[in-house]
XYZ file of N, CA and C in Angstrom:
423
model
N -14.837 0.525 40.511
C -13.935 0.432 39.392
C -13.271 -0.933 39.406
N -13.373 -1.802 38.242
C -12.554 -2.722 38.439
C -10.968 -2.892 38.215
N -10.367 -4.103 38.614
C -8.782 -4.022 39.043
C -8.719 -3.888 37.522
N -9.254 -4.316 36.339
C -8.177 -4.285 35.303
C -8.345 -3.025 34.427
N -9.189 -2.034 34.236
C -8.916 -0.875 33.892
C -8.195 -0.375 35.055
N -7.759 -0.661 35.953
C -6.756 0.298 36.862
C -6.000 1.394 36.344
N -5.929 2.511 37.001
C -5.280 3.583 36.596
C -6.094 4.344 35.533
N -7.365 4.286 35.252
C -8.205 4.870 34.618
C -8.075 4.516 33.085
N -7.373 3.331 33.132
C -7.206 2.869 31.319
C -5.716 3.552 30.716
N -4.907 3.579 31.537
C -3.796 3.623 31.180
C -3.127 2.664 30.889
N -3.551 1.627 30.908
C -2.583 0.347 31.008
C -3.514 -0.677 29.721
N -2.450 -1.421 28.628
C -2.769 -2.097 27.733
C -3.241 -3.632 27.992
N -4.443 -3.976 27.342
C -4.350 -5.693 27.822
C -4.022 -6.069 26.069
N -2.886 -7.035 26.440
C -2.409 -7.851 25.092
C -2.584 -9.303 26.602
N -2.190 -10.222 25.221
C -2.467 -11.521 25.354
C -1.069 -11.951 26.296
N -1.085 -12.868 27.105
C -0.339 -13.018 28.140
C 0.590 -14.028 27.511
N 2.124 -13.592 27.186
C 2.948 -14.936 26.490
C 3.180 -16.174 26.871
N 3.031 -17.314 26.515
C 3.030 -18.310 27.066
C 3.848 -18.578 28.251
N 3.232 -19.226 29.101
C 4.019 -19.748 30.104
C 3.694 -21.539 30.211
N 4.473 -21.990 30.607
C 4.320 -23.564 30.741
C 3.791 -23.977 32.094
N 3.272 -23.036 32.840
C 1.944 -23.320 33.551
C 1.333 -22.048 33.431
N -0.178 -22.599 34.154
C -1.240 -21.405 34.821
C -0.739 -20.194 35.674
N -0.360 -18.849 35.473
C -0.008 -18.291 36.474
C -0.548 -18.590 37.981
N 0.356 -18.429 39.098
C -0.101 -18.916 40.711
C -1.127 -18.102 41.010
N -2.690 -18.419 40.806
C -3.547 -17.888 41.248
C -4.691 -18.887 41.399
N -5.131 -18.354 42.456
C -6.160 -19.203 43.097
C -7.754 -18.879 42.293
N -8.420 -19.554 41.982
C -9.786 -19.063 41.561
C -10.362 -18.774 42.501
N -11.351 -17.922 42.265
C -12.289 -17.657 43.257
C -12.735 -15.867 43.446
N -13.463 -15.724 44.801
C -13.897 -14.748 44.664
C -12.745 -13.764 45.299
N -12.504 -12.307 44.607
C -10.964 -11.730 45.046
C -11.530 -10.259 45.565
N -10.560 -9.705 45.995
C -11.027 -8.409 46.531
C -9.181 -7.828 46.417
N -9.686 -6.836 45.397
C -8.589 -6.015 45.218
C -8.240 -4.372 45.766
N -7.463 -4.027 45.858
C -7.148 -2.821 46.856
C -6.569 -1.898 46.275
N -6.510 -0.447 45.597
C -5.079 -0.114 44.768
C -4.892 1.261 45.614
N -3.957 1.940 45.826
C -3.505 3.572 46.103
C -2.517 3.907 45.478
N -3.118 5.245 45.031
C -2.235 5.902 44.087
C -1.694 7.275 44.967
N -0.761 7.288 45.038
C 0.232 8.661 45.391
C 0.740 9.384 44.325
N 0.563 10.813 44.246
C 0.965 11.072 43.213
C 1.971 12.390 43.661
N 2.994 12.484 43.281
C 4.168 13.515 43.662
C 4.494 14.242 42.654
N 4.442 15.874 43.185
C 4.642 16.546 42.021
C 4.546 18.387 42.956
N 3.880 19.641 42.400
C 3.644 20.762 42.828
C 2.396 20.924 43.402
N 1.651 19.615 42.559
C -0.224 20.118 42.792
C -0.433 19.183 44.284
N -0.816 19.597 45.165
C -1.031 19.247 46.419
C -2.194 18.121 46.410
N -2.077 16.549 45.921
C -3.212 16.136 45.236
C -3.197 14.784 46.611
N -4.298 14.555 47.260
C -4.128 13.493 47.865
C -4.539 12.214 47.443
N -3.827 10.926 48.670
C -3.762 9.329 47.805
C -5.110 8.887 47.442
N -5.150 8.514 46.529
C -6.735 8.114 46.428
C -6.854 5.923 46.240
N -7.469 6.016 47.199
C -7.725 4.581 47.578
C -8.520 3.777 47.172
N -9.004 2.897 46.044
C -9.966 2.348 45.303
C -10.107 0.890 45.590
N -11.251 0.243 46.478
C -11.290 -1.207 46.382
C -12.348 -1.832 45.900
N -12.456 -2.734 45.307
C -13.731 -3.771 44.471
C -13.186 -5.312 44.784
N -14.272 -6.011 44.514
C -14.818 -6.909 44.167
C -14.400 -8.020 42.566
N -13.971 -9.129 42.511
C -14.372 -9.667 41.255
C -14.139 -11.244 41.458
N -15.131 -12.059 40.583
C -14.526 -13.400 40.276
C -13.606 -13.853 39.388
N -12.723 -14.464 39.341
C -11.732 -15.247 38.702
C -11.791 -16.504 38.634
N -12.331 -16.949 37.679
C -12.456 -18.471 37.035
C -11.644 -19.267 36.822
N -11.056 -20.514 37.164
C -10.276 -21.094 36.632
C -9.765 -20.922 35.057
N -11.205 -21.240 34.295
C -11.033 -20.964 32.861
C -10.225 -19.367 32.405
N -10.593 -18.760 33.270
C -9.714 -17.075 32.939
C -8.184 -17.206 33.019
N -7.918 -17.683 34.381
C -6.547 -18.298 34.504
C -6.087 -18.796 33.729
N -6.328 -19.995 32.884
C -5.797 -20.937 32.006
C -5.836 -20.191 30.941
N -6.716 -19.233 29.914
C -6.582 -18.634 28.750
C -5.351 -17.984 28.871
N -4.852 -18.175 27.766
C -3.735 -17.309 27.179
C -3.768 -16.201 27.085
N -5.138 -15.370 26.880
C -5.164 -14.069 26.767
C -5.574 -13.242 27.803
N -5.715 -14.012 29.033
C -5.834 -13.769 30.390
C -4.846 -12.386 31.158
N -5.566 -11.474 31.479
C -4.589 -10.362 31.916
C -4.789 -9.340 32.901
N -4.075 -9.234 33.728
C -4.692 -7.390 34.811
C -4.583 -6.469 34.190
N -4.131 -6.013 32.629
C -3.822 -5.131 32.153
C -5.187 -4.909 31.161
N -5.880 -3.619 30.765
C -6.673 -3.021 30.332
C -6.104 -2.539 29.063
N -6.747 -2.977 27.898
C -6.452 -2.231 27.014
C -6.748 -0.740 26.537
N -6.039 0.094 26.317
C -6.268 2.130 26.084
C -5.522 2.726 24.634
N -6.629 3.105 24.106
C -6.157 4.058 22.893
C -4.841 4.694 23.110
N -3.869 4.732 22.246
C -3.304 5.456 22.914
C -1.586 5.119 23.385
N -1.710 3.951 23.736
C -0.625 2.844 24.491
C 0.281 1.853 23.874
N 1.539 1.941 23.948
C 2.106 0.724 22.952
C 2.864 0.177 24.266
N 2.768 -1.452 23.956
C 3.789 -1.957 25.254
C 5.021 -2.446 24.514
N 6.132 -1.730 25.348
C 7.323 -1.635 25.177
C 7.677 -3.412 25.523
N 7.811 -3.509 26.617
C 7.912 -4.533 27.198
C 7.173 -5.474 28.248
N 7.123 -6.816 28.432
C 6.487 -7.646 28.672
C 6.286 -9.098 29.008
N 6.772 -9.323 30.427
C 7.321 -10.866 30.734
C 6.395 -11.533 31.809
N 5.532 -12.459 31.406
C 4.925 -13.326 32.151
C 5.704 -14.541 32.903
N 5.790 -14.427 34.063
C 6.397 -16.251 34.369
C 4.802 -16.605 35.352
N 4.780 -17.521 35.851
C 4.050 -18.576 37.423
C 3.657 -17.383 37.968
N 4.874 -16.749 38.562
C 5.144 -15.623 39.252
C 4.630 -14.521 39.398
N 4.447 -13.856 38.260
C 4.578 -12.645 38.012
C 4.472 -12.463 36.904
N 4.225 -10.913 36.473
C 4.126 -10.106 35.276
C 4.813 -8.935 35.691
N 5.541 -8.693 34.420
C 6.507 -7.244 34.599
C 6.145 -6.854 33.293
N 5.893 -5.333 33.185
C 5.406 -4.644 31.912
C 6.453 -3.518 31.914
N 6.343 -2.542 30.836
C 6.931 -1.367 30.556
C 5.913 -0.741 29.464
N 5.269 0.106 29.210
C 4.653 0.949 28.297
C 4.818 2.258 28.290
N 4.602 2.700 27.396
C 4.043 4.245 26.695
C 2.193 4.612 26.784
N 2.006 5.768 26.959
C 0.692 6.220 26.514
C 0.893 7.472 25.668
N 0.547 8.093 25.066
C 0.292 9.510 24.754
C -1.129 9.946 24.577
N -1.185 10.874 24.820
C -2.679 11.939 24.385
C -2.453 13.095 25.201
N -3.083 14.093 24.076
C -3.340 15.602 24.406
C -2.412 16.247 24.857
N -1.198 16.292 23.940
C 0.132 16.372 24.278
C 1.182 16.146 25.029
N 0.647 15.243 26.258
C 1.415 14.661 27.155
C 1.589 13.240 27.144
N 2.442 12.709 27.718
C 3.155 11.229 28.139
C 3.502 10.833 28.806
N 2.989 9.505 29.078
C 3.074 8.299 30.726
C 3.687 7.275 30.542
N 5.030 7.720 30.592
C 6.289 6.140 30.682
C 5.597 5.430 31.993
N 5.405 4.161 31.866
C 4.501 3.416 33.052
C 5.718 2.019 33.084
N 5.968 1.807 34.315
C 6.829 0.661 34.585
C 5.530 0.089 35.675
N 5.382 -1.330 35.535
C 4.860 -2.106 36.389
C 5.528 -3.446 36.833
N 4.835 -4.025 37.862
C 4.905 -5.298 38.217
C 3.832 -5.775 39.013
N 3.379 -7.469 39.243
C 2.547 -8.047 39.743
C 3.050 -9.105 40.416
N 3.107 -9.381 41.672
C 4.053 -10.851 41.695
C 2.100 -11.858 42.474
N 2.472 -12.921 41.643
C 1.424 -13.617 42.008
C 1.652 -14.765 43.294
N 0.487 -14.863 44.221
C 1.677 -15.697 45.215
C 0.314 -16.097 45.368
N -0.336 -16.725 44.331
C -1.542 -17.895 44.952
C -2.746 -17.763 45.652
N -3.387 -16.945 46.748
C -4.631 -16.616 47.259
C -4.313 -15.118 47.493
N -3.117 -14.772 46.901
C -3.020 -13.096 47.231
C -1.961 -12.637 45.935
N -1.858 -11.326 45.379
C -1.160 -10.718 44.243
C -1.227 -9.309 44.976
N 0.497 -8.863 44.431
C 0.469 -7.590 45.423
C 1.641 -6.776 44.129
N 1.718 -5.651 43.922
C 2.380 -5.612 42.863
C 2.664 -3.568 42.928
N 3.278 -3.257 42.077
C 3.423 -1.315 42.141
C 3.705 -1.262 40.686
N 2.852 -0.179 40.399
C 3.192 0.710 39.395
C 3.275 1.774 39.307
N 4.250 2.116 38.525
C 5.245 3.863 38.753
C 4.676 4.253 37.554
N 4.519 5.946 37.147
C 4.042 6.529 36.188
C 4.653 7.323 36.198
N 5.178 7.909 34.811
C 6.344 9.394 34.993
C 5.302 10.058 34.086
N 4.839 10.996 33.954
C 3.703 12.151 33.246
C 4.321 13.195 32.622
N 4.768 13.317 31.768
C 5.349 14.740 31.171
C 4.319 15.378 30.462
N 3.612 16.188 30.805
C 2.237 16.958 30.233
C 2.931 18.102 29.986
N 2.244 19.328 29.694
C 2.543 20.728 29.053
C 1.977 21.578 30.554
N 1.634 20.830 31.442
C 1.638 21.103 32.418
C 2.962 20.917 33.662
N 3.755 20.245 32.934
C 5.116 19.903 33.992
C 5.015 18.677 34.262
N 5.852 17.990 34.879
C 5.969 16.333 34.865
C 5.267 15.805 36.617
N 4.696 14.978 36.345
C 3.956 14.489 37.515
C 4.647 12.658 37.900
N 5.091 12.452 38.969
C 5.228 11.481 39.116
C 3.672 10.479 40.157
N 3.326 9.315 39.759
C 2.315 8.584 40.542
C 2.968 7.209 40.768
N 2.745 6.964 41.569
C 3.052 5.514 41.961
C 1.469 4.965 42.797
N 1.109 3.194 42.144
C 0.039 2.950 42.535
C 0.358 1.612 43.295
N 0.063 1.047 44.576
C 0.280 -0.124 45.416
C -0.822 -0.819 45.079
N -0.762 -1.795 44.591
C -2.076 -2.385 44.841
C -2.045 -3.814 45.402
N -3.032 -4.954 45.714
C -3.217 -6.031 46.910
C -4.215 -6.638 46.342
N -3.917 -7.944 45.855
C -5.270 -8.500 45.725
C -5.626 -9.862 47.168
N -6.626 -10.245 47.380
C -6.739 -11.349 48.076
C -7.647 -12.256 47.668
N -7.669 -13.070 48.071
C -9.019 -14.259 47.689
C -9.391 -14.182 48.473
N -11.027 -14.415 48.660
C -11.625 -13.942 49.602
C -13.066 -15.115 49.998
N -12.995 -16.184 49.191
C -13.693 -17.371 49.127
C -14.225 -18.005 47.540
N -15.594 -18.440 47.728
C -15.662 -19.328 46.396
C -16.705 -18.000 45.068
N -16.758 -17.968 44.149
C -17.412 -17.119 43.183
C -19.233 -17.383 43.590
């Protein structure tokens, strides 16, 4: 699975707002890590997902450059790119339930390490998930 549908396409890709540089990331070949915990009644264990991907300079530099996946479904509330980091806030709905999703990414150059929280209010009862994830660089593409 790759890092940017993460979370199974819960998460929106819009275009990344300008910043007056390249976010701090290194090109090259990356290896990303994510676990999701999910807390709630249903006895569900962490599930641990890692891949593979290249990152191009040219990806970096586009404006519309993003870890976020676009999903039917999703409106983003909020949304702040710096060097640094990306901090989001969204909505999802479908099939009568809803995933207030708070994220963050802090970028620190040959590695990005970041959490996202999910609150679930389904017709099934409310599920909380929280996902860790780790990226590294891992050499050249």
């Amino acid at each position: 699975m790759s890092f940017r549908p993460l979370l199974a396409g819960l998460l929106l890709a819009l275009p990344l707002t300008a910043v007056a540089e390249s976010p701090n990331i290194e090109p090259g070949q990356w290896e990303f890590t994510s676990t999701t915990s999910v807390q709630g009644d249903l006895p569900i264990p962490d599930q641990t997902e890692t891949h593979q991907e290249c990152i191009a300079q040219g990806d970096i530099d586009d404006e519309e450059f993003s870890f976020i996946e676009e999903e039917e479904g999703c409106e983003l509330l909020e949304h702040a790119v710096t060097v640094d980091g990306l901090d989001y806030r969204m909505i999802c709905r479908a099939e009568g339930g809803e995933a207030n999703i708070v994220g963050r990414m802090d970028f620190l150059g040959e590695r990005v390490e970041g959490n996202v929280d999910i609150l679930v209010d389904s017709p099934a009862g409310q599920i909380n998930m929280t996902t860790s994830m780790e990226g590294q660089r891992i050499g050249d593409c």
